[in-house]
mmCIF file of C-alpha atoms in Angstrom:
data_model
loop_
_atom_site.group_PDB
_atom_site.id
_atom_site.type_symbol
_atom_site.label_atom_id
_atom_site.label_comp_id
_atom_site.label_asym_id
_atom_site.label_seq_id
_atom_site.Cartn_x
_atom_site.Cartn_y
_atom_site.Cartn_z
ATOM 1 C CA UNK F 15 128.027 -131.769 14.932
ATOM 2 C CA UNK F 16 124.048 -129.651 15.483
ATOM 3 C CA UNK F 17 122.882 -132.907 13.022
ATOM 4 C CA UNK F 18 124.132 -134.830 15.616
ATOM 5 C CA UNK F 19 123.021 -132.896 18.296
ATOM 6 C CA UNK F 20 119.492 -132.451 16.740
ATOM 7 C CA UNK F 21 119.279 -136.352 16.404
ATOM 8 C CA UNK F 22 119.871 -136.973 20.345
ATOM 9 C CA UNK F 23 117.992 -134.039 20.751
ATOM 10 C CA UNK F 24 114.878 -135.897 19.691
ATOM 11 C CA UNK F 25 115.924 -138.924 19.701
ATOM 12 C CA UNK F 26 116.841 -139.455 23.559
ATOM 13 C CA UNK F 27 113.095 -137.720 24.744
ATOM 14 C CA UNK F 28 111.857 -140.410 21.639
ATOM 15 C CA UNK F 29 113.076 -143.342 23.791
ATOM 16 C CA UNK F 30 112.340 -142.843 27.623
ATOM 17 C CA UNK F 31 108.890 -140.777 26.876
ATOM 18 C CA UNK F 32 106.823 -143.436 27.457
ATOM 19 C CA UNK F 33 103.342 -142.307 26.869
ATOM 20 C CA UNK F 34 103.298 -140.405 23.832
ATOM 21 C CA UNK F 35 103.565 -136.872 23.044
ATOM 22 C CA UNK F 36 102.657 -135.199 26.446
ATOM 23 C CA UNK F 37 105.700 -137.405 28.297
ATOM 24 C CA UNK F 38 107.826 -136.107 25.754
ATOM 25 C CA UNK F 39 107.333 -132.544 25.966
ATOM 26 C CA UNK F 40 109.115 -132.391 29.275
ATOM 27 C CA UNK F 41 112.076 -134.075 28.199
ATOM 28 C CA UNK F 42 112.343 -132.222 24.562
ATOM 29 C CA UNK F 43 112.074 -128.993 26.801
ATOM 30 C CA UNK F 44 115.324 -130.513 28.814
ATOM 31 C CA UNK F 45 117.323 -131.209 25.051
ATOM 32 C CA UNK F 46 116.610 -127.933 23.357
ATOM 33 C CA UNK F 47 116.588 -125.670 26.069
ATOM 34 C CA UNK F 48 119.139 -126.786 29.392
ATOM 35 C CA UNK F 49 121.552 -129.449 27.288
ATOM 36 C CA UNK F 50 121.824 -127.266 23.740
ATOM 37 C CA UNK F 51 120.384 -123.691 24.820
ATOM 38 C CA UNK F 52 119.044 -123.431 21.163
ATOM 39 C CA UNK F 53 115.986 -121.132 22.638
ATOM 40 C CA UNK F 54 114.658 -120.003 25.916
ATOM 41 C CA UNK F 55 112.073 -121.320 28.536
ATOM 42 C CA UNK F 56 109.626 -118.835 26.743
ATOM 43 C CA UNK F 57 109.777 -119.102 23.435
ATOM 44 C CA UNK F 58 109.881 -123.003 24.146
ATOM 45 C CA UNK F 59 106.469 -122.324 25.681
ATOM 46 C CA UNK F 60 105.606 -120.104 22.914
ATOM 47 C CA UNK F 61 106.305 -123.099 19.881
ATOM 48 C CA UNK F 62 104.223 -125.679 22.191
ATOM 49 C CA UNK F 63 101.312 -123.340 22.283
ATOM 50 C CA UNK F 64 101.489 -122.769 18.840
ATOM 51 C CA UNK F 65 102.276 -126.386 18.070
ATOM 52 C CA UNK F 66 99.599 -127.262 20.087
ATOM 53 C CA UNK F 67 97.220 -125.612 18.121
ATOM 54 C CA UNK F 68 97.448 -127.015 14.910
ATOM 55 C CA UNK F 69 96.525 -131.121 13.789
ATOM 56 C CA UNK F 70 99.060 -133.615 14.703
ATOM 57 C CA UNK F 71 101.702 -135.298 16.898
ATOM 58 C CA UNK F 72 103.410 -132.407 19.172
ATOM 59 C CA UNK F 73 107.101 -134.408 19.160
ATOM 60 C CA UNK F 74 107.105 -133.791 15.258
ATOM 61 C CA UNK F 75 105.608 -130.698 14.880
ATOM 62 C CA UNK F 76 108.479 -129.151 17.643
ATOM 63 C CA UNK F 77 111.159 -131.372 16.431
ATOM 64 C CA UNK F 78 110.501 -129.804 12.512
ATOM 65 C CA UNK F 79 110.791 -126.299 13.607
ATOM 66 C CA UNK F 80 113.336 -126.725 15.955
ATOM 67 C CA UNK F 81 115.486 -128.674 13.749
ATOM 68 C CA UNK F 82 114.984 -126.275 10.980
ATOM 69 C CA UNK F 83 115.836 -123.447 13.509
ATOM 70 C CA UNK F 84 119.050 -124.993 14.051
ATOM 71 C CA UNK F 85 119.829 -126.084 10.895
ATOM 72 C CA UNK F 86 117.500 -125.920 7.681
ATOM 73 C CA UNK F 87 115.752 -128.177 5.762
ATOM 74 C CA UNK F 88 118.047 -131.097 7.098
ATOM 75 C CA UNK F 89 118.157 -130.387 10.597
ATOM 76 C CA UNK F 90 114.137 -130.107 10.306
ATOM 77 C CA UNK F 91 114.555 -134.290 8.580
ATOM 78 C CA UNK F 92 116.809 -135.564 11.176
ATOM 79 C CA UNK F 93 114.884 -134.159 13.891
ATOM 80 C CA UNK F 94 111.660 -135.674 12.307
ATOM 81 C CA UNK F 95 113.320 -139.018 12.051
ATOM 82 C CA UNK F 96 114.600 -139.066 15.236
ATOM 83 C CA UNK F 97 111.613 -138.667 17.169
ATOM 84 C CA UNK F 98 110.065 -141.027 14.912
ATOM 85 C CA UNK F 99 112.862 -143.609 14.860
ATOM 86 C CA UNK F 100 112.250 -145.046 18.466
ATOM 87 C CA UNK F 101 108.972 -146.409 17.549
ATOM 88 C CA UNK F 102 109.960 -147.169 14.120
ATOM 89 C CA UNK F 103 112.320 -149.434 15.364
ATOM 90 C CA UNK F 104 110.414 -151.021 18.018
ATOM 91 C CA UNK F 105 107.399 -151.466 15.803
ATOM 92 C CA UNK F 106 109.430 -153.372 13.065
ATOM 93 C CA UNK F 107 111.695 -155.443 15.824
ATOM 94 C CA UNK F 108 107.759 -156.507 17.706
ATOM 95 C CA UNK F 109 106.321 -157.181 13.837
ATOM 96 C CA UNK F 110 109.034 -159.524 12.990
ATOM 97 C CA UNK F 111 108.631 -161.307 16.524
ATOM 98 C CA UNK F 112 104.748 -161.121 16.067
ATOM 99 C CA UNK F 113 105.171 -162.320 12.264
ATOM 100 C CA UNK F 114 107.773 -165.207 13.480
ATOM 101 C CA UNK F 115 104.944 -166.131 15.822
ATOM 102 C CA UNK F 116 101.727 -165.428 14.762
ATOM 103 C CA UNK F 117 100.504 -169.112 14.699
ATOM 104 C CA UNK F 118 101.274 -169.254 18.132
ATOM 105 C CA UNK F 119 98.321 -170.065 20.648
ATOM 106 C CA UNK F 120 99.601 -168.190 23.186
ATOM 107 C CA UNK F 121 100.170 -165.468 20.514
ATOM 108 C CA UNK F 122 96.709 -165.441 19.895
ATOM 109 C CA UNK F 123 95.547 -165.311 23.361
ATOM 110 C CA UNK F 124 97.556 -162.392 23.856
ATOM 111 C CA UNK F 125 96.299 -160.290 21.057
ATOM 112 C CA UNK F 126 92.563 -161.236 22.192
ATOM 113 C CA UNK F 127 93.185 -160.258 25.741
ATOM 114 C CA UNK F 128 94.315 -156.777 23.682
ATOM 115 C CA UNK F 129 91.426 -155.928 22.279
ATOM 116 C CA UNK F 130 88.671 -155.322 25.627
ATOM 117 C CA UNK F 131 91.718 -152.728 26.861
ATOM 118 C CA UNK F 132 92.349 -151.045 23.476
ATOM 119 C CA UNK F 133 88.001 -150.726 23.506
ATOM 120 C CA UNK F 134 88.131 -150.186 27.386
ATOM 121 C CA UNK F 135 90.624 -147.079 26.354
ATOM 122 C CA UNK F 136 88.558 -145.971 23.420
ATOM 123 C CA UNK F 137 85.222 -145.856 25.270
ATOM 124 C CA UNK F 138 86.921 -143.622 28.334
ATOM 125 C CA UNK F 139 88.216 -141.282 25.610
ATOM 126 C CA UNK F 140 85.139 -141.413 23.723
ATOM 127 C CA UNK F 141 83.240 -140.601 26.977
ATOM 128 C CA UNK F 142 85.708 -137.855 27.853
ATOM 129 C CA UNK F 143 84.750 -136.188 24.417
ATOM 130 C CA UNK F 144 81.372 -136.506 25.158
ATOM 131 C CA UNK F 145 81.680 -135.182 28.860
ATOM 132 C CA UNK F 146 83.718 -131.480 27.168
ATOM 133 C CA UNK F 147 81.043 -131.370 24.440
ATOM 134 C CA UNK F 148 78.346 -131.122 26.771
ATOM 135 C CA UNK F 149 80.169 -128.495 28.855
ATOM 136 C CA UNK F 150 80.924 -126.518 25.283
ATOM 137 C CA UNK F 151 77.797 -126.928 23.607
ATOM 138 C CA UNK F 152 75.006 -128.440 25.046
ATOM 139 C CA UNK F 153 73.242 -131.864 25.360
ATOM 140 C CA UNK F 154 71.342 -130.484 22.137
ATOM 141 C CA UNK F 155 74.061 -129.827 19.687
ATOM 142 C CA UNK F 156 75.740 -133.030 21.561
ATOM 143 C CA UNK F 157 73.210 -135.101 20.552
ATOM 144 C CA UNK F 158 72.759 -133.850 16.785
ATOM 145 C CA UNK F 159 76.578 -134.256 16.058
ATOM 146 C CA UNK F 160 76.257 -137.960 17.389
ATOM 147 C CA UNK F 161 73.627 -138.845 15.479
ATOM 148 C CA UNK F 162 74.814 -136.810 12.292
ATOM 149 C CA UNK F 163 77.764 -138.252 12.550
ATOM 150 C CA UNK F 164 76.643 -141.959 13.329
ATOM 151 C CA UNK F 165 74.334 -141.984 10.363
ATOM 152 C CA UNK F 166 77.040 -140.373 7.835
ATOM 153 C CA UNK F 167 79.565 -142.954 8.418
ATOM 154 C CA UNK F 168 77.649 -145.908 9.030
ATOM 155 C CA UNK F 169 74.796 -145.526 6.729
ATOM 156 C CA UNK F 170 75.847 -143.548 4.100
ATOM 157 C CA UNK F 171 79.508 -144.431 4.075
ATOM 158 C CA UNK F 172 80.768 -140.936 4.433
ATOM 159 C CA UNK F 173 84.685 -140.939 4.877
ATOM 160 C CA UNK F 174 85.394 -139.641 8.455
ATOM 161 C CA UNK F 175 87.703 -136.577 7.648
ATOM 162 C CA UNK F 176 83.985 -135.114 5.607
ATOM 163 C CA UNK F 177 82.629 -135.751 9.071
ATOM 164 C CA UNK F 178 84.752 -134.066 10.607
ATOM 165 C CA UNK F 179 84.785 -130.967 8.078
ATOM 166 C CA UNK F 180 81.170 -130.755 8.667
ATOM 167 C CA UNK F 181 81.417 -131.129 12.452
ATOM 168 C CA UNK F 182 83.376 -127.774 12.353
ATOM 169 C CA UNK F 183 81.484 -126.304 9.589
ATOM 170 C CA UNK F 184 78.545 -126.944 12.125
ATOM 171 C CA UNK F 185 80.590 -125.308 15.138
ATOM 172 C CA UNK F 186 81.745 -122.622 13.221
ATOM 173 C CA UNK F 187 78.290 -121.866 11.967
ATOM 174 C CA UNK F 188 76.023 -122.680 15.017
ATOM 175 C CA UNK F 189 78.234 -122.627 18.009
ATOM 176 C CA UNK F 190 80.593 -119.853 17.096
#
């Protein structure tokens, strides 16, 4: 019965949190702490601030712990998969309809009209990053990590996650 319960625990905020992560904390909150009373209000804050803090999605980060609270190693799979399994599904049922179609000019059309809002999102994130780094650490350092970065990836082939290491190495060092 808690596999189960874990599974529409995770599963249910999985499939009506439209939006990603941040819709879904909400509703998680709801599963694990007014349907199942596995933990209180706090210490549900108290996992999403910690949860928050380290890399990766937030849904499978609380839905590991909590399912391993609840049950062990298994409770911490099932909750994984369910909050997982929503867009699994979805992304394999749209694939085979994309795949069944893909020669399709309206197809096509569709997928180009994709692209200016998927860059259209990217460059309001991108400026958003650029907007905090200036209020963190200065038009100066800014500008150097742009640059640095630009050049390491794009001239010298540098993977991105060696960027990144050396982006914090240079916060750590310079900012910190």
């Amino acid at each position: 019965m808690i596999y189960w319960q874990i599974f529409l625990a995770f599963f249910i905020p999985g499939i009506v949190g439209y939006g990603g992560g941040p819709a879904t904390i909400p509703l998680i909150e709801n599963e694990v702490v007014d349907r199942y009373g596995w933990m209180t209000t706090a210490d549900y804050s108290q996992m999403l601030a910690l949860a928050n803090a380290l890399p990766g999605p937030i849904a499978t980060k609380l839905a590991g712990v909590i399912g391993f609270q609840q049950a062990g190693v298994l409770g911490a799979a099932i909750g994984l998969f369910a909050t997982v399994a929503p867009s699994l599904i979805l992304m394999i049922g749209l694939l085979s309809i994309l795949a069944k179609f893909k020669d399709s000019p309206r197809v096509k059309r569709m997928t180009a009209y994709i692209r200016p809002t998927i860059a259209v999102l990217l460059a309001g994130m991108a400026i958003s990053f650029f907007h905090t780094s200036y209020e963190s650490a200065g038009w100066i350092h800014t500008i150097i990590l742009v640059v640095l970065s630009y050049l390491l990836m794009e001239r010298w082939k540098v993977h991105p996650a060696f960027v990144i290491l050396g982006a914090l190495f240079y916060g750590a060092v310079l900012l910190g």
